[in-house]
Amino acid sequence: MDRVLVHNIGMLATPRGFSARRGEEQGRIEILRNAWILCEEGRIVSLGSCEPPVTEARRIDAEGLLVTPGLVDAHTHLIFGGWRQNELALKLRGVTYLEILARGGGILSTVKATREATEDELFDKAWDALDEMMDLGVTTVEAKSGYGLDLDTELKQLRVIRRLNEEHPADLAATFLGAHALPPEYKEDREAYLRLLCDQVIPTVAKQKLAAFCDVFCETGVFSAEESRRILETGKRFGLIPKIHADEIDPIGGSQLTEEVGAISAEHLIVCPPEGIEAMRKAGTVACCLPATSFYLGSTFAPVRDMIAAGVPVALASDFNPGSCPSLNLQFVMNLGCLRYRMTPEEVLSGVTLNAAAAIARADSIGSLEKGKQADLVIWDAPDLDFLGYRMGSNLARLVIKKGKVQGGWLRGLYD
Ligand code: NIG
Ligand code: FE
């Protein structure tokens, strides 16, 4: 029997439950002091405070530090060829994100590099990124396609996600994002690309069971609300759960679509109008907010306080991608959650654990520390939860435990 006891936990902090926490509940965190967690075969079998049970188990001493659930990054564009450092100089000269895209750069230059990369190259590159994420405390990662924009490359990206899920210690959730941009070869015929997606690519992705979710970039000059509806409805007919990149730059109706299509999450929401917040509340959609992207684009920040006040569950994610957020550091995202969204450390913790798990339909098995859930947890170099929001720029993840095994953290070497 594979049994692990994490003991001498100074503060165990976790949201509770099997669904997203909204409103005041988002800030309700259970705190246990002087605590322990017993894991068997990768699952939590019991936890408590004061004396741990006397049992035969491998012991991990948390040295009086903070323990939380493993972080869940519910929005990444993990699989891509190349980087886009050349865009920095353009940005500094004042060229905007959408202008770069309209000139055939941006997402489209990553499409070129991703089409040219072999499956193994994409796999190796994403593997290294996942290692880095785990060292920073992330145990589950959502990953999107969307840099292929043709059948073969979209499938190639999704196969890489599937292989990573099988071989890397992290868990991955796959999202099909074929509607991420209009590919250059369809520049003169949008309708033909929409038909390709709806008649060929979505059915193939579904048939090969390569994705659980379907996403679309609903934005000025990319896909309209009407086109987004069509794609998400088609995805639904093939069993793909809708997600939507909405209100990142212009509010063209993306967040209002959540209610109509029953989106599990809406992403970005930087300029989300009150009607979008109301639609998400009615639909029970998780607002997946990406503050590192606001920071990187130099834009405003999503109205997260309004969302929480309205009873919309909020998740925070990295949006790791080579253009609008070349960072995979969810600890930095947590800092920004406190400092720029003005969330409490407790609200932020729910946002990167249980609510993020709900955004990828996994709140039943991860996102909190309680009996029966997967034994995914982080021992932090921190005495309490406030410390995670307060310190910046250092990796505070000391040990990252995935399914009961040490898989990351700067002290991981001790356990290799
Ligand atoms: O979420 N907004 C669309 N997609 C990504 C950016 C992708 C890119 O620039 O390569 C995002 O910000
Ligand atoms: Fe994104």
Short mmCIF file of C-alpha atoms and ligand atoms in Angstrom, two decimals:
data_model
loop_
_atom_site.label_atom_id
_atom_site.label_comp_id
_atom_site.label_asym_id
_atom_site.label_seq_id
_atom_site.Cartn_x
_atom_site.Cartn_y
_atom_site.Cartn_z
CA MET A 1 0.00 0.00 0.00
CA ASP A 2 1.34 3.38 -1.03
CA ARG A 3 0.69 5.49 2.07
CA VAL A 4 2.03 9.00 2.79
CA LEU A 5 1.54 11.11 5.90
CA VAL A 6 2.19 14.84 5.62
CA HIS A 7 2.51 16.03 9.20
CA ASN A 8 3.59 19.05 11.23
CA ILE A 9 1.56 21.38 9.01
CA GLY A 10 1.51 24.82 10.67
CA MET A 11 -1.53 25.99 8.70
CA LEU A 12 -3.66 23.94 6.36
CA ALA A 13 -5.81 26.27 4.21
CA THR A 14 -8.41 24.97 1.79
CA PRO A 15 -11.78 25.80 0.29
CA ARG A 16 -14.37 23.06 0.84
CA GLY A 17 -16.81 21.45 -1.53
CA PHE A 18 -17.35 19.86 -4.89
CA SER A 19 -18.49 22.84 -6.95
CA ALA A 20 -17.46 26.47 -7.56
CA ARG A 21 -17.71 28.89 -4.61
CA ARG A 22 -19.45 32.20 -5.36
CA GLY A 23 -20.11 35.46 -3.56
CA GLU A 24 -19.07 35.47 0.09
CA GLU A 25 -18.41 31.75 -0.09
CA GLN A 26 -15.46 32.43 -2.40
CA GLY A 27 -13.61 33.92 0.58
CA ARG A 28 -14.56 31.16 3.01
CA ILE A 29 -11.49 29.04 3.62
CA GLU A 30 -11.15 26.28 6.18
CA ILE A 31 -8.06 26.69 8.32
CA LEU A 32 -6.62 23.86 10.40
CA ARG A 33 -3.63 24.47 12.62
CA ASN A 34 -1.03 21.92 13.59
CA ALA A 35 -2.53 19.62 11.00
CA TRP A 36 -1.80 16.40 9.08
CA ILE A 37 -3.03 14.70 5.92
CA LEU A 38 -2.97 10.97 5.28
CA CYS A 39 -2.91 9.82 1.65
CA GLU A 40 -3.33 6.33 0.23
CA GLU A 41 -2.88 5.33 -3.39
CA GLY A 42 -2.85 8.98 -4.43
CA ARG A 43 -6.02 10.00 -2.58
CA ILE A 44 -6.70 11.76 0.71
CA VAL A 45 -8.09 9.29 3.22
CA SER A 46 -8.16 11.51 6.29
CA LEU A 47 -6.92 14.81 7.64
CA GLY A 48 -7.12 16.60 10.94
CA SER A 49 -5.36 18.71 13.52
CA CYS A 50 -3.26 17.82 16.55
CA GLU A 51 -1.94 14.26 16.79
CA PRO A 52 -1.61 12.37 13.50
CA PRO A 53 -2.72 8.73 13.45
CA VAL A 54 -0.13 6.11 14.30
CA THR A 55 0.17 4.28 11.02
CA GLU A 56 2.79 2.89 8.77
CA ALA A 57 3.37 5.50 6.10
CA ARG A 58 6.11 7.46 4.45
CA ARG A 59 6.29 10.67 6.46
CA ILE A 60 6.80 14.13 5.01
CA ASP A 61 7.50 16.82 7.61
CA ALA A 62 5.89 20.16 6.62
CA GLU A 63 8.06 21.90 9.23
CA GLY A 64 5.27 24.08 10.58
CA LEU A 65 4.59 25.69 7.18
CA LEU A 66 1.49 26.42 5.09
CA VAL A 67 -0.18 23.67 3.04
CA THR A 68 -2.86 24.29 0.37
CA PRO A 69 -4.39 22.24 -2.42
CA GLY A 70 -2.25 21.94 -5.55
CA LEU A 71 -2.91 24.89 -7.85
CA VAL A 72 -5.04 24.42 -10.95
CA ASP A 73 -4.20 26.53 -14.00
CA ALA A 74 -7.53 26.58 -15.86
CA HIS A 75 -6.42 28.52 -18.96
CA THR A 76 -3.21 28.01 -20.91
CA HIS A 77 -2.13 27.90 -24.54
CA LEU A 78 0.58 25.40 -23.60
CA ILE A 79 1.32 23.88 -27.00
CA PHE A 80 3.09 26.20 -29.44
CA GLY A 81 6.13 26.46 -31.64
CA GLY A 82 8.61 29.33 -31.28
CA TRP A 83 8.30 32.49 -29.21
CA ARG A 84 7.47 36.11 -30.12
CA GLN A 85 10.12 38.25 -28.47
CA ASN A 86 10.25 40.37 -31.64
CA GLU A 87 6.84 41.78 -30.69
CA LEU A 88 8.26 43.48 -27.60
CA ALA A 89 9.88 46.26 -29.64
CA LEU A 90 6.63 46.76 -31.58
CA LYS A 91 4.68 46.98 -28.33
CA LEU A 92 7.12 49.52 -26.97
CA ARG A 93 6.58 51.61 -30.09
CA GLY A 94 2.85 51.58 -29.38
CA VAL A 95 1.66 48.96 -31.90
CA THR A 96 -1.35 47.23 -30.32
CA TYR A 97 -2.03 43.52 -29.96
CA LEU A 98 -4.83 43.54 -32.56
CA GLU A 99 -2.72 45.63 -34.99
CA ILE A 100 0.09 43.07 -34.80
CA LEU A 101 -2.46 40.32 -35.51
CA ALA A 102 -4.00 42.25 -38.41
CA ARG A 103 -0.52 42.57 -39.98
CA GLY A 104 -0.25 38.77 -40.00
CA GLY A 105 1.94 38.61 -36.87
CA GLY A 106 0.77 37.71 -33.38
CA ILE A 107 -1.20 34.47 -33.21
CA LEU A 108 -0.59 33.93 -36.95
CA SER A 109 3.19 33.89 -36.57
CA THR A 110 2.83 31.27 -33.84
CA VAL A 111 0.54 29.32 -36.18
CA LYS A 112 3.34 29.20 -38.73
CA ALA A 113 5.89 28.00 -36.16
CA THR A 114 3.46 25.43 -34.76
CA ARG A 115 2.63 24.03 -38.19
CA GLU A 116 6.36 23.65 -38.87
CA ALA A 117 7.16 21.94 -35.55
CA THR A 118 7.09 18.17 -35.25
CA GLU A 119 4.87 16.48 -32.71
CA ASP A 120 7.91 15.49 -30.66
CA GLU A 121 9.28 19.03 -30.65
CA LEU A 122 5.97 20.37 -29.37
CA PHE A 123 5.84 17.60 -26.78
CA ASP A 124 9.36 18.27 -25.45
CA LYS A 125 8.80 22.00 -25.24
CA ALA A 126 5.48 21.66 -23.40
CA TRP A 127 6.99 19.00 -21.12
CA ASP A 128 9.59 21.50 -19.93
CA ALA A 129 6.93 24.15 -19.36
CA LEU A 130 4.88 21.66 -17.33
CA ASP A 131 7.92 20.81 -15.21
CA GLU A 132 8.36 24.50 -14.48
CA MET A 133 4.67 24.89 -13.64
CA MET A 134 4.80 21.98 -11.23
CA ASP A 135 7.84 23.44 -9.53
CA LEU A 136 5.74 26.58 -9.02
CA GLY A 137 2.90 24.67 -7.36
CA VAL A 138 0.60 23.77 -10.26
CA THR A 139 -0.68 20.19 -10.34
CA THR A 140 -3.41 20.37 -13.03
CA VAL A 141 -3.33 22.33 -16.29
CA GLU A 142 -5.90 23.12 -18.93
CA ALA A 143 -4.30 23.35 -22.40
CA LYS A 144 -5.76 24.61 -25.67
CA SER A 145 -5.11 23.93 -29.30
CA GLY A 146 -5.57 26.93 -31.61
CA TYR A 147 -2.16 27.43 -33.21
CA GLY A 148 -2.88 25.01 -36.03
CA LEU A 149 -6.02 26.39 -37.64
CA ASP A 150 -6.04 23.42 -39.98
CA LEU A 151 -7.18 19.87 -39.36
CA ASP A 152 -3.75 18.24 -39.14
CA THR A 153 -2.08 20.77 -36.87
CA GLU A 154 -5.05 21.12 -34.53
CA LEU A 155 -5.08 17.33 -34.13
CA LYS A 156 -1.30 17.34 -33.69
CA GLN A 157 -1.57 19.83 -30.81
CA LEU A 158 -4.37 17.87 -29.16
CA ARG A 159 -2.45 14.60 -29.48
CA VAL A 160 0.47 16.28 -27.71
CA ILE A 161 -1.87 17.24 -24.86
CA ARG A 162 -3.14 13.67 -24.66
CA ARG A 163 0.38 12.25 -24.55
CA LEU A 164 1.46 14.74 -21.89
CA ASN A 165 -1.56 13.78 -19.81
CA GLU A 166 -0.52 10.13 -20.06
CA GLU A 167 3.20 10.60 -19.46
CA HIS A 168 3.76 13.74 -17.36
CA PRO A 169 2.92 13.69 -13.63
CA ALA A 170 0.63 16.73 -14.10
CA ASP A 171 -3.01 16.18 -15.10
CA LEU A 172 -4.13 17.98 -18.25
CA ALA A 173 -7.56 19.01 -19.57
CA ALA A 174 -7.78 19.53 -23.33
CA THR A 175 -9.68 22.33 -25.06
CA PHE A 176 -10.22 22.65 -28.80
CA LEU A 177 -9.67 26.27 -29.92
CA GLY A 178 -9.75 26.00 -33.70
CA ALA A 179 -11.55 29.36 -33.72
CA HIS A 180 -8.55 31.26 -32.37
CA ALA A 181 -7.93 33.33 -35.52
CA LEU A 182 -8.83 33.22 -39.19
CA PRO A 183 -6.00 31.35 -40.95
CA PRO A 184 -4.30 33.31 -43.76
CA GLU A 185 -5.40 30.87 -46.46
CA TYR A 186 -9.06 31.65 -45.63
CA LYS A 187 -8.58 35.41 -45.46
CA GLU A 188 -10.96 36.00 -48.32
CA ASP A 189 -13.52 33.38 -47.27
CA ARG A 190 -14.48 33.33 -43.58
CA GLU A 191 -17.51 31.20 -44.28
CA ALA A 192 -15.34 28.42 -45.71
CA TYR A 193 -13.24 28.32 -42.54
CA LEU A 194 -16.32 28.24 -40.32
CA ARG A 195 -17.64 25.36 -42.40
CA LEU A 196 -14.33 23.53 -42.15
CA LEU A 197 -14.43 23.87 -38.36
CA CYS A 198 -18.07 22.84 -38.00
CA ASP A 199 -18.24 20.11 -40.64
CA GLN A 200 -14.82 18.54 -40.37
CA VAL A 201 -12.54 19.57 -37.53
CA ILE A 202 -14.99 19.55 -34.59
CA PRO A 203 -16.49 16.17 -35.59
CA THR A 204 -12.99 14.66 -35.94
CA VAL A 205 -11.78 16.05 -32.61
CA ALA A 206 -14.88 14.64 -30.93
CA LYS A 207 -14.64 11.28 -32.66
CA GLN A 208 -11.02 10.86 -31.60
CA LYS A 209 -11.94 12.02 -28.08
CA LEU A 210 -9.11 14.56 -28.16
CA ALA A 211 -10.82 17.37 -26.22
CA ALA A 212 -13.44 17.86 -23.53
CA PHE A 213 -14.06 21.56 -24.23
CA CYS A 214 -14.56 23.87 -27.20
CA ASP A 215 -13.40 27.49 -26.95
CA VAL A 216 -13.55 30.47 -29.32
CA PHE A 217 -11.80 33.86 -29.42
CA CYS A 218 -14.79 36.23 -29.61
CA GLU A 219 -13.15 39.56 -30.44
CA THR A 220 -13.13 42.45 -32.89
CA GLY A 221 -11.46 41.29 -36.09
CA VAL A 222 -11.37 37.68 -34.92
CA PHE A 223 -14.78 35.93 -34.44
CA SER A 224 -18.06 37.78 -33.93
CA ALA A 225 -20.59 36.82 -31.27
CA GLU A 226 -22.78 35.26 -33.96
CA GLU A 227 -19.90 33.17 -35.34
CA SER A 228 -18.87 32.20 -31.80
CA ARG A 229 -22.41 31.00 -31.07
CA ARG A 230 -22.38 28.85 -34.18
CA ILE A 231 -19.06 27.22 -33.30
CA LEU A 232 -19.93 26.60 -29.66
CA GLU A 233 -23.35 25.17 -30.55
CA THR A 234 -21.71 22.83 -33.03
CA GLY A 235 -19.17 21.79 -30.39
CA LYS A 236 -22.03 21.06 -28.00
CA ARG A 237 -23.75 18.82 -30.52
CA PHE A 238 -20.54 16.79 -30.56
CA GLY A 239 -20.29 16.65 -26.77
CA LEU A 240 -17.72 19.44 -26.30
CA ILE A 241 -18.42 21.74 -23.33
CA PRO A 242 -18.39 25.45 -24.29
CA LYS A 243 -15.82 27.97 -23.07
CA ILE A 244 -15.35 31.44 -24.50
CA HIS A 245 -12.59 34.08 -24.74
CA ALA A 246 -14.82 37.10 -24.13
CA ASP A 247 -14.38 40.85 -23.65
CA GLU A 248 -10.58 40.72 -23.71
CA ILE A 249 -10.18 43.89 -25.74
CA ASP A 250 -13.63 44.93 -26.98
CA PRO A 251 -17.00 44.01 -25.45
CA ILE A 252 -18.69 42.57 -28.54
CA GLY A 253 -21.17 40.35 -26.73
CA GLY A 254 -19.02 37.38 -25.74
CA SER A 255 -19.89 37.32 -22.05
CA GLN A 256 -23.61 37.68 -22.83
CA LEU A 257 -23.37 34.46 -24.86
CA THR A 258 -22.47 32.40 -21.78
CA GLU A 259 -26.08 32.05 -20.69
CA GLU A 260 -27.35 31.18 -24.11
CA VAL A 261 -24.80 28.47 -24.83
CA GLY A 262 -24.40 27.31 -21.20
CA ALA A 263 -20.65 28.02 -21.04
CA ILE A 264 -18.78 26.35 -18.20
CA SER A 265 -16.37 29.30 -18.13
CA ALA A 266 -15.73 32.65 -19.78
CA GLU A 267 -12.16 33.87 -20.07
CA HIS A 268 -10.45 37.28 -19.77
CA LEU A 269 -13.54 39.52 -19.25
CA ILE A 270 -11.30 42.56 -18.97
CA VAL A 271 -14.02 44.88 -20.29
CA CYS A 272 -17.02 42.77 -19.23
CA PRO A 273 -20.21 44.87 -19.10
CA PRO A 274 -22.87 44.47 -16.36
CA GLU A 275 -25.09 42.44 -18.73
CA GLY A 276 -22.24 39.96 -19.18
CA ILE A 277 -21.90 39.58 -15.40
CA GLU A 278 -25.66 38.99 -15.15
CA ALA A 279 -25.55 36.36 -17.91
CA MET A 280 -22.71 34.51 -16.16
CA ARG A 281 -24.54 34.63 -12.85
CA LYS A 282 -27.66 33.13 -14.38
CA ALA A 283 -25.71 30.43 -16.20
CA GLY A 284 -23.47 29.57 -13.22
CA THR A 285 -20.49 30.24 -15.50
CA VAL A 286 -17.06 30.50 -13.87
CA ALA A 287 -15.41 33.83 -14.72
CA CYS A 288 -11.86 32.81 -15.50
CA CYS A 289 -9.84 36.01 -15.11
CA LEU A 290 -6.27 36.39 -16.33
CA PRO A 291 -4.57 39.32 -14.59
CA ALA A 292 -1.07 38.60 -15.92
CA THR A 293 -2.45 39.22 -19.42
CA SER A 294 -3.88 42.60 -18.38
CA PHE A 295 -0.50 43.36 -16.87
CA TYR A 296 1.35 42.31 -20.01
CA LEU A 297 -0.96 44.08 -22.44
CA GLY A 298 -0.93 47.18 -20.24
CA SER A 299 -4.71 47.15 -20.24
CA THR A 300 -7.25 47.57 -17.46
CA PHE A 301 -8.18 44.75 -15.09
CA ALA A 302 -11.38 42.69 -15.12
CA PRO A 303 -14.12 43.97 -12.75
CA VAL A 304 -13.65 41.05 -10.38
CA ARG A 305 -15.13 42.76 -7.30
CA ASP A 306 -18.36 43.36 -9.25
CA MET A 307 -18.41 39.71 -10.29
CA ILE A 308 -17.96 38.45 -6.74
CA ALA A 309 -20.59 40.91 -5.47
CA ALA A 310 -23.01 39.64 -8.13
CA GLY A 311 -22.46 36.01 -7.14
CA VAL A 312 -20.33 34.92 -10.09
CA PRO A 313 -17.61 32.40 -9.13
CA VAL A 314 -14.18 33.69 -10.12
CA ALA A 315 -11.15 31.59 -11.10
CA LEU A 316 -7.69 32.98 -11.81
CA ALA A 317 -5.40 31.48 -14.43
CA SER A 318 -2.14 32.26 -16.21
CA ASP A 319 -3.19 32.36 -19.90
CA PHE A 320 0.37 31.19 -20.63
CA ASN A 321 0.97 31.85 -24.36
CA PRO A 322 3.77 33.31 -26.50
CA GLY A 323 1.96 36.59 -27.20
CA SER A 324 -0.21 38.21 -24.55
CA CYS A 325 1.25 36.38 -21.54
CA PRO A 326 4.63 34.67 -21.86
CA SER A 327 4.55 33.71 -18.16
CA LEU A 328 3.37 30.48 -16.59
CA ASN A 329 3.82 31.65 -13.03
CA LEU A 330 0.53 31.23 -11.16
CA GLN A 331 2.11 32.65 -8.00
CA PHE A 332 2.52 35.96 -9.83
CA VAL A 333 -1.13 35.70 -10.91
CA MET A 334 -2.06 35.31 -7.22
CA ASN A 335 -0.13 38.48 -6.35
CA LEU A 336 -1.97 40.37 -9.08
CA GLY A 337 -5.27 38.94 -7.87
CA CYS A 338 -4.71 40.63 -4.53
CA LEU A 339 -3.04 43.80 -5.74
CA ARG A 340 -4.97 44.59 -8.92
CA TYR A 341 -8.32 42.79 -8.54
CA ARG A 342 -8.34 43.63 -4.81
CA MET A 343 -9.27 40.08 -3.92
CA THR A 344 -8.46 38.77 -0.45
CA PRO A 345 -5.87 35.98 -0.22
CA GLU A 346 -8.76 33.66 0.71
CA GLU A 347 -10.72 34.60 -2.45
CA VAL A 348 -7.57 34.16 -4.52
CA LEU A 349 -6.96 30.71 -3.05
CA SER A 350 -10.46 29.56 -4.06
CA GLY A 351 -9.79 31.13 -7.47
CA VAL A 352 -6.68 29.06 -8.18
CA THR A 353 -7.95 25.82 -6.64
CA LEU A 354 -11.63 24.87 -6.34
CA ASN A 355 -13.09 27.44 -8.76
CA ALA A 356 -10.37 26.71 -11.29
CA ALA A 357 -11.16 23.00 -10.94
CA ALA A 358 -14.85 23.81 -11.56
CA ALA A 359 -13.88 25.72 -14.72
CA ILE A 360 -12.56 22.43 -16.13
CA ALA A 361 -15.33 20.25 -14.66
CA ARG A 362 -13.07 18.61 -12.08
CA ALA A 363 -14.31 20.06 -8.78
CA ASP A 364 -15.47 16.58 -7.79
CA SER A 365 -11.92 15.23 -7.61
CA ILE A 366 -9.45 18.12 -7.14
CA GLY A 367 -9.30 21.74 -5.94
CA SER A 368 -9.68 21.19 -2.20
CA LEU A 369 -8.16 19.10 0.54
CA GLU A 370 -10.81 16.74 1.77
CA LYS A 371 -11.43 13.06 2.15
CA GLY A 372 -11.75 11.24 -1.17
CA LYS A 373 -10.13 13.91 -3.33
CA GLN A 374 -6.87 13.44 -5.15
CA ALA A 375 -3.79 13.99 -2.94
CA ASP A 376 -2.54 17.09 -4.79
CA LEU A 377 -1.04 19.62 -2.40
CA VAL A 378 1.70 22.18 -1.92
CA ILE A 379 3.92 22.80 1.09
CA TRP A 380 4.77 26.50 0.88
CA ASP A 381 7.68 28.47 2.26
CA ALA A 382 5.10 30.56 4.02
CA PRO A 383 3.76 30.71 7.57
CA ASP A 384 0.21 31.61 6.49
CA LEU A 385 -2.02 32.39 3.53
CA ASP A 386 -1.45 36.18 3.57
CA PHE A 387 2.19 35.49 2.81
CA LEU A 388 1.33 34.07 -0.65
CA GLY A 389 -0.36 37.30 -1.71
CA TYR A 390 2.29 39.46 -0.13
CA ARG A 391 5.68 38.09 -1.25
CA MET A 392 6.55 38.53 -4.92
CA GLY A 393 8.97 37.14 -7.44
CA SER A 394 10.38 34.19 -5.48
CA ASN A 395 9.23 30.63 -5.86
CA LEU A 396 7.55 29.85 -2.53
CA ALA A 397 6.55 26.31 -3.52
CA ARG A 398 8.82 24.12 -1.41
CA LEU A 399 7.32 20.71 -2.13
CA VAL A 400 4.60 19.91 -4.63
CA ILE A 401 2.84 16.61 -4.07
CA LYS A 402 0.86 15.10 -6.94
CA LYS A 403 -1.29 12.03 -6.31
CA GLY A 404 0.63 11.46 -3.08
CA LYS A 405 4.12 11.72 -4.63
CA VAL A 406 6.65 14.55 -4.48
CA GLN A 407 6.82 15.87 -8.06
CA GLY A 408 7.88 19.51 -7.79
CA GLY A 409 8.97 22.44 -5.66
CA TRP A 410 12.45 23.82 -5.14
CA LEU A 411 13.17 21.23 -2.44
CA ARG A 412 12.08 18.33 -4.65
CA GLY A 413 15.71 17.17 -5.01
CA LEU A 414 15.61 15.86 -1.44
CA TYR A 415 12.98 13.33 -2.45
CA ASP A 416 14.21 12.25 -5.90
O1 NIG B 1 -5.84 34.37 -24.41
N1 NIG B 1 -6.76 36.01 -26.84
C1 NIG B 1 -6.46 35.06 -27.52
N2 NIG B 1 -5.56 34.14 -27.24
C2 NIG B 1 -4.51 34.33 -26.31
C3 NIG B 1 -3.34 35.00 -26.94
C4 NIG B 1 -2.76 34.16 -27.95
C5 NIG B 1 -1.53 34.73 -28.58
O2 NIG B 1 -1.32 35.97 -28.62
O3 NIG B 1 -0.76 33.91 -29.09
C6 NIG B 1 -5.01 35.01 -25.07
O4 NIG B 1 -4.61 36.11 -24.71
FE FE B 2 -6.24 32.67 -23.81
#
